[in-house]
Coordinates of C-alpha atoms in Angstrom, one line a residue:
X49 CA 6.2 -14.8 -17.8
X50 CA 2.7 -16.2 -18.4
X51 CA 0.1 -14.5 -16.2
X52 CA -2.4 -17.3 -16.5
X53 CA 0.1 -19.8 -15.3
X54 CA 1.3 -17.6 -12.4
X55 CA -2.3 -17.0 -11.4
X56 CA -3.2 -20.6 -11.3
X57 CA -0.1 -22.2 -10.0
X58 CA 1.3 -19.5 -7.7
X59 CA -1.1 -16.7 -6.8
X60 CA -4.0 -19.0 -6.2
X61 CA -1.9 -22.1 -5.5
X62 CA 1.4 -21.9 -3.7
X63 CA 1.4 -18.3 -2.4
X64 CA -1.7 -18.5 -0.1
X65 CA -0.1 -21.5 1.6
X66 CA 3.3 -19.8 2.0
X67 CA 1.8 -16.4 3.0
X68 CA -0.5 -17.8 5.7
X69 CA 2.3 -20.2 7.0
X70 CA 4.7 -17.2 7.4
X71 CA 1.9 -15.2 8.9
X72 CA 1.2 -18.0 11.5
X73 CA 4.7 -17.8 12.7
X74 CA 4.8 -14.0 13.1
X75 CA 1.1 -13.5 14.1
X76 CA 1.7 -14.4 17.8
X77 CA 4.6 -11.9 18.2
X78 CA 3.4 -8.6 19.7
X79 CA 6.1 -6.7 17.8
X80 CA 7.2 -6.5 14.1
X81 CA 9.4 -9.4 13.4
X82 CA 10.3 -7.7 10.1
X83 CA 11.7 -4.7 12.0
X84 CA 13.8 -6.9 14.2
X85 CA 15.2 -8.8 11.3
X86 CA 16.1 -5.6 9.4
X87 CA 17.9 -4.3 12.5
X88 CA 19.8 -7.6 12.9
X89 CA 20.9 -7.5 9.2
X90 CA 22.1 -3.9 9.6
X91 CA 24.0 -4.9 12.8
X92 CA 25.5 -7.9 11.1
X93 CA 26.7 -5.8 8.2
X94 CA 28.3 -3.2 10.5
X95 CA 30.1 -5.9 12.5
X96 CA 31.3 -7.5 9.3
X97 CA 32.7 -4.2 8.1
X98 CA 34.4 -3.6 11.4
X99 CA 35.9 -7.1 11.4
X100 CA 37.2 -6.7 7.8
X101 CA 38.6 -3.3 8.7
X102 CA 40.5 -4.8 11.7
X103 CA 41.9 -7.6 9.5
X104 CA 43.1 -5.1 6.9
X105 CA 44.7 -3.0 9.6
X106 CA 46.6 -5.9 11.2
X107 CA 47.7 -7.1 7.8
X108 CA 45.9 -10.5 7.8
X109 CA 43.8 -9.3 4.8
X110 CA 44.6 -7.0 1.9
X111 CA 42.2 -4.3 0.8
X112 CA 42.0 -5.8 -2.6
X113 CA 41.1 -9.2 -1.2
X114 CA 38.6 -7.6 1.2
X115 CA 36.8 -5.8 -1.7
X116 CA 36.7 -9.0 -3.8
X117 CA 35.3 -11.0 -0.9
X118 CA 32.8 -8.3 0.0
X119 CA 31.6 -8.0 -3.6
X120 CA 31.2 -11.8 -4.0
X121 CA 29.3 -12.0 -0.7
X122 CA 27.1 -9.1 -1.7
X123 CA 26.3 -10.7 -5.1
X124 CA 25.5 -14.0 -3.5
X125 CA 23.3 -12.4 -0.8
X126 CA 21.4 -10.4 -3.4
X127 CA 20.9 -13.4 -5.6
X128 CA 19.6 -15.6 -2.7
X129 CA 17.5 -12.7 -1.4
X130 CA 15.8 -12.1 -4.8
X131 CA 15.1 -15.8 -5.3
X132 CA 13.5 -16.0 -1.9
X133 CA 11.6 -12.8 -2.6
X134 CA 10.1 -14.2 -5.8
X135 CA 9.3 -17.5 -4.0
X136 CA 7.5 -16.1 -1.0
X137 CA 5.7 -13.2 -2.7
X138 CA 7.3 -11.5 -5.8
X139 CA 5.7 -13.7 -8.5
X140 CA 2.4 -11.9 -7.6
X141 CA 3.6 -9.0 -9.7
X142 CA 3.1 -11.2 -12.8
X143 CA -0.3 -12.5 -12.0
X144 CA -3.5 -11.7 -14.0
X145 CA -4.7 -8.1 -13.6
X146 CA -7.4 -7.6 -11.0
X147 CA -9.7 -6.0 -13.6
X148 CA -9.7 -9.3 -15.4
X149 CA -10.2 -11.4 -12.3
X150 CA -13.2 -9.2 -11.3
X151 CA -14.6 -8.7 -14.8
X152 CA -14.1 -4.9 -14.9
X153 CA -13.9 -2.9 -18.1
X154 CA -11.2 -0.3 -17.5
X155 CA -10.7 0.7 -21.2
X156 CA -11.0 4.3 -22.5
X157 CA -12.0 6.1 -19.3
X158 CA -14.0 9.2 -20.2
X159 CA -13.8 12.6 -18.5
X160 CA -17.5 12.5 -17.7
X161 CA -17.1 9.2 -15.9
X162 CA -14.2 10.6 -13.8
X163 CA -16.2 13.8 -12.9
X164 CA -19.2 11.7 -11.9
X165 CA -17.1 9.4 -9.8
X166 CA -15.6 12.4 -8.0
X167 CA -19.0 13.9 -7.3
X168 CA -20.2 10.6 -5.8
X169 CA -17.1 10.2 -3.6
X170 CA -17.4 13.8 -2.4
X171 CA -21.0 13.3 -1.4
X172 CA -20.2 10.0 0.4
X173 CA -17.2 11.5 2.2
X174 CA -19.2 14.6 3.3
X175 CA -22.0 12.3 4.7
X176 CA -19.6 9.9 6.4
X177 CA -17.5 12.6 8.0
X178 CA -20.5 14.1 9.9
X179 CA -20.7 11.3 12.5
X180 CA -17.0 10.9 13.2
X181 CA -15.2 12.3 16.3
X182 CA -12.6 15.1 15.9
X183 CA -9.4 16.2 17.7
X184 CA -8.8 19.7 19.0
X185 CA -7.7 20.8 15.5
X186 CA -11.0 19.6 14.0
X187 CA -9.3 16.6 12.2
X188 CA -11.0 13.2 12.3
X189 CA -9.7 11.1 15.2
X190 CA -9.3 7.4 15.6
X191 CA -7.7 4.8 17.8
X192 CA -4.8 3.3 15.7
X193 CA -4.2 0.4 18.0
X194 CA -7.9 -0.5 17.6
X195 CA -7.6 -0.1 13.8
X196 CA -4.8 -2.7 13.8
X197 CA -6.8 -5.1 15.8
X198 CA -10.0 -4.7 13.7
X199 CA -8.7 -4.1 10.2
X200 CA -9.3 -7.8 9.3
X201 CA -13.0 -7.4 9.7
X202 CA -13.3 -5.7 6.4
X203 CA -11.5 -8.5 4.7
X204 CA -13.7 -11.1 6.4
X205 CA -16.8 -9.4 4.9
X206 CA -15.1 -8.9 1.6
X207 CA -14.1 -12.6 1.4
X208 CA -17.8 -13.4 1.1
X209 CA -17.8 -11.6 -2.3
X210 CA -14.2 -12.4 -3.4
X211 CA -13.1 -15.6 -1.8
X212 CA -9.4 -15.2 -2.5
X213 CA -9.3 -12.0 -0.3
X214 CA -9.9 -14.1 2.7
X215 CA -7.5 -16.3 4.7
X216 CA -5.7 -16.3 8.0
X217 CA -2.7 -14.0 7.7
X218 CA -0.6 -12.2 10.3
X219 CA -2.2 -9.3 12.0
X220 CA -0.8 -5.8 11.0
X221 CA 2.1 -4.6 13.1
X222 CA 3.1 -1.2 14.4
X223 CA 6.6 -0.1 13.7
X224 CA 8.8 1.4 16.4
X225 CA 10.8 3.3 13.8
X226 CA 7.8 5.1 12.4
X227 CA 9.5 8.5 12.4
X228 CA 12.2 7.1 10.1
X229 CA 9.5 5.9 7.7
X230 CA 8.0 9.4 7.7
X231 CA 11.4 10.8 6.6
X232 CA 11.4 8.1 3.9
X233 CA 7.9 9.1 2.8
X234 CA 6.6 5.6 3.6
X235 CA 3.2 5.1 5.2
X236 CA 3.5 1.3 5.5
X237 CA 5.4 -1.6 4.1
X238 CA 4.6 -5.3 3.5
X239 CA 7.6 -7.5 4.4
X240 CA 7.2 -10.8 2.5
X241 CA 9.8 -12.7 4.4
X242 CA 7.8 -12.6 7.5
X243 CA 4.3 -12.2 6.0
X244 CA 3.7 -9.0 8.0
X245 CA 1.9 -5.7 7.1
X246 CA 3.9 -3.1 8.9
X247 CA 2.6 0.4 9.6
X248 CA 3.9 3.9 10.2
X249 CA 2.1 4.9 13.3
X250 CA 2.8 8.6 12.8
X251 CA 0.7 9.2 9.8
X252 CA -2.5 11.3 10.2
X253 CA -5.6 9.5 11.4
X254 CA -7.9 10.1 8.3
X255 CA -6.0 7.7 6.0
X256 CA -4.7 5.3 8.6
X257 CA -7.3 2.5 8.2
X258 CA -7.0 2.7 4.4
X259 CA -3.2 2.4 4.7
X260 CA -3.5 -0.7 6.9
X261 CA -6.0 -2.2 4.4
X262 CA -3.6 -1.4 1.5
X263 CA -0.7 -3.3 3.1
X264 CA -3.1 -6.2 3.9
X265 CA -4.0 -6.3 0.2
X266 CA -0.3 -6.9 -0.5
X267 CA -0.4 -9.6 2.2
X268 CA -3.1 -11.4 0.3
X269 CA -1.0 -11.6 -2.9
X270 CA -1.9 -8.4 -4.8
X271 CA 1.4 -6.7 -5.5
X272 CA 0.4 -3.9 -7.9
X273 CA -0.1 -0.6 -6.1
X274 CA -3.3 0.4 -7.9
X275 CA -4.9 -2.9 -7.2
X276 CA -3.9 -2.8 -3.5
X277 CA -5.4 0.7 -3.3
X278 CA -8.6 -0.5 -4.8
X279 CA -8.8 -3.6 -2.6
X280 CA -8.2 -1.3 0.4
X281 CA -11.1 0.8 -0.6
X282 CA -13.3 -2.3 -1.0
X283 CA -12.2 -3.7 2.4
X284 CA -12.9 -0.4 4.2
X285 CA -16.3 0.0 2.4
X286 CA -17.3 -3.5 3.7
X287 CA -16.0 -2.8 7.3
X288 CA -18.7 -2.4 9.9
X289 CA -17.0 0.7 11.5
X290 CA -17.8 4.1 10.0
X291 CA -14.2 5.3 10.6
X292 CA -12.8 2.6 8.3
X293 CA -15.5 3.3 5.7
X294 CA -14.7 7.0 5.7
X295 CA -10.9 6.4 5.4
X296 CA -11.3 4.1 2.4
X297 CA -13.6 6.6 0.7
X298 CA -11.2 9.4 1.4
X299 CA -8.4 7.3 -0.3
X300 CA -10.6 6.9 -3.4
X301 CA -11.5 10.5 -3.4
X302 CA -7.8 11.6 -3.2
X303 CA -6.9 9.5 -6.2
X304 CA -9.9 10.4 -8.2
X305 CA -9.5 14.2 -7.6
X306 CA -5.8 14.1 -8.3
X307 CA -6.6 12.5 -11.7
X308 CA -9.2 15.1 -12.4
X309 CA -6.8 17.9 -11.5
X310 CA -4.4 16.7 -14.1
X311 CA -7.2 16.4 -16.7
X312 CA -9.2 19.5 -16.0
X313 CA -8.0 21.8 -13.2
X314 CA -10.9 24.2 -13.5
X315 CA -13.4 21.4 -13.0
X316 CA -11.2 20.1 -10.2
X317 CA -11.5 23.5 -8.4
X318 CA -15.2 23.6 -8.9
X319 CA -15.8 20.2 -7.4
X320 CA -13.2 20.8 -4.6
X321 CA -15.4 23.7 -3.4
X322 CA -18.0 21.0 -2.5
X323 CA -15.8 19.5 0.2
X324 CA -17.4 19.6 3.7
X325 CA -15.3 21.7 6.1
X326 CA -14.3 18.5 8.0
X327 CA -13.1 16.7 4.9
X328 CA -11.1 19.8 3.9
X329 CA -9.4 19.9 7.3
X330 CA -8.5 16.2 7.0
X331 CA -6.8 16.8 3.6
X332 CA -5.0 19.8 4.9
X333 CA -3.7 17.8 7.9
X334 CA -2.5 15.0 5.6
X335 CA -0.7 17.5 3.4
X336 CA 0.9 19.4 6.3
X337 CA 2.1 16.2 7.9
X338 CA 4.1 15.0 4.8
X339 CA 5.4 18.5 4.0
X340 CA 7.3 18.6 7.2
X341 CA 9.3 15.5 6.1
X342 CA 10.1 16.6 2.6
X343 CA 13.8 16.8 1.8
X344 CA 16.6 14.9 0.1
X345 CA 15.9 11.7 2.1
X346 CA 12.2 11.5 1.1
X347 CA 13.1 12.4 -2.6
X348 CA 15.8 9.7 -2.7
X349 CA 13.4 7.2 -1.1
X350 CA 10.7 8.0 -3.7
X351 CA 13.3 7.4 -6.5
X352 CA 14.3 4.1 -5.0
X353 CA 10.6 3.0 -4.7
X354 CA 10.0 4.2 -8.3
X355 CA 12.9 2.1 -9.5
X356 CA 11.8 -0.9 -7.5
X357 CA 8.2 -0.8 -8.9
X358 CA 9.5 -0.4 -12.5
X359 CA 11.9 -3.3 -12.0
X360 CA 9.0 -5.5 -10.9
X361 CA 6.9 -4.7 -14.0
X362 CA 5.0 -1.6 -13.0
X363 CA 6.1 0.7 -15.8
X364 CA 4.5 3.8 -14.3
X365 CA 6.5 3.4 -11.1
X366 CA 5.1 5.4 -8.1
X367 CA 2.5 6.9 -10.4
X368 CA 0.8 3.4 -10.5
X369 CA -0.7 4.1 -7.0
X370 CA -3.2 6.5 -8.6
X371 CA -4.4 4.1 -11.3
X372 CA -6.9 2.7 -8.9
X373 CA -9.4 5.1 -10.4
X374 CA -9.6 2.9 -13.5
X375 CA -10.8 0.1 -11.3
X376 CA -13.3 2.4 -9.5
X377 CA -14.8 3.4 -12.8
X378 CA -14.7 -0.2 -14.0
X379 CA -16.8 -1.1 -10.9
X380 CA -19.3 1.7 -11.7
X381 CA -19.6 0.4 -15.3
X382 CA -20.3 -3.1 -14.0
X383 CA -23.0 -1.8 -11.6
X384 CA -24.6 0.2 -14.4
X385 CA -23.8 3.7 -13.0
X386 CA -21.9 4.7 -16.1
X387 CA -24.9 3.7 -18.2
X388 CA -27.1 5.9 -16.1
X389 CA -24.6 8.8 -16.8
X390 CA -24.8 8.2 -20.5
X391 CA -28.6 8.3 -20.4
X392 CA -28.5 11.7 -18.5
X393 CA -26.3 13.0 -21.3

């Protein structure tokens, strides 16, 4: 598939019209239309199985015929569903890379650049954290309902720099079945058939605004996970509220430090000691939250997500989430910060 053609005709042509049209229909609903549709589909499948079971029992349908009919219906449904998925959003996986659209050099990342990035993000996180309110456990505290209502402000500001990140899309929605998503190790999910960014309301406060911004990046046509993470960081950085700014910076710090740990664990430990106490408590709270949901269900969900991402052209699967650091360093190179680092060397 030709990325230039997809970018021009779909990602910057047809998709914004479709995405915003779907968003207009679901925007006015106070609940997640996606969640309702999923429940209705599950209910429909159960009723269909019950009906087929009754037909087999009374002898109006043989088991062999029921299996053939079911397999055909499943194949047709999958084919139609995948076609609609590509039409309303899926082609965005094949658009031009964000680094190319923004003119970022992401080639041959050096260890020194990564260490410098981590230092910068630690300093910024420590400073931002000082002014934020805490709960009784000393973890940063925010109003999630307010975040959902104000998350678009960051994109409004960002659209002044990158026009295609603007637009009138559906507001992000809270999911009633958030506990189930936690067991599935899912923080949020963009549902292309309704144009909604859906959020797990149970996740810890420190990363909640960044998670909302991540799903809203998907909503704006950026399907790759590393790019959605980077755009979430940019959106939070442009947001007028300090809580959003901190959350986006924390997301960037998490990804950068994870990469450093894989590259040079001793250096990672050295920089990690520079976390402010509040930042450290926030990371502990995030880790402890997800640990309580670890098990066969979360591992199966991770494998399914990995397969889904690879099927849609992201060869690194779930590991692609962490590749946002390439874009972060590309941005530093563009702004001249990497050149300053080389001069210091």
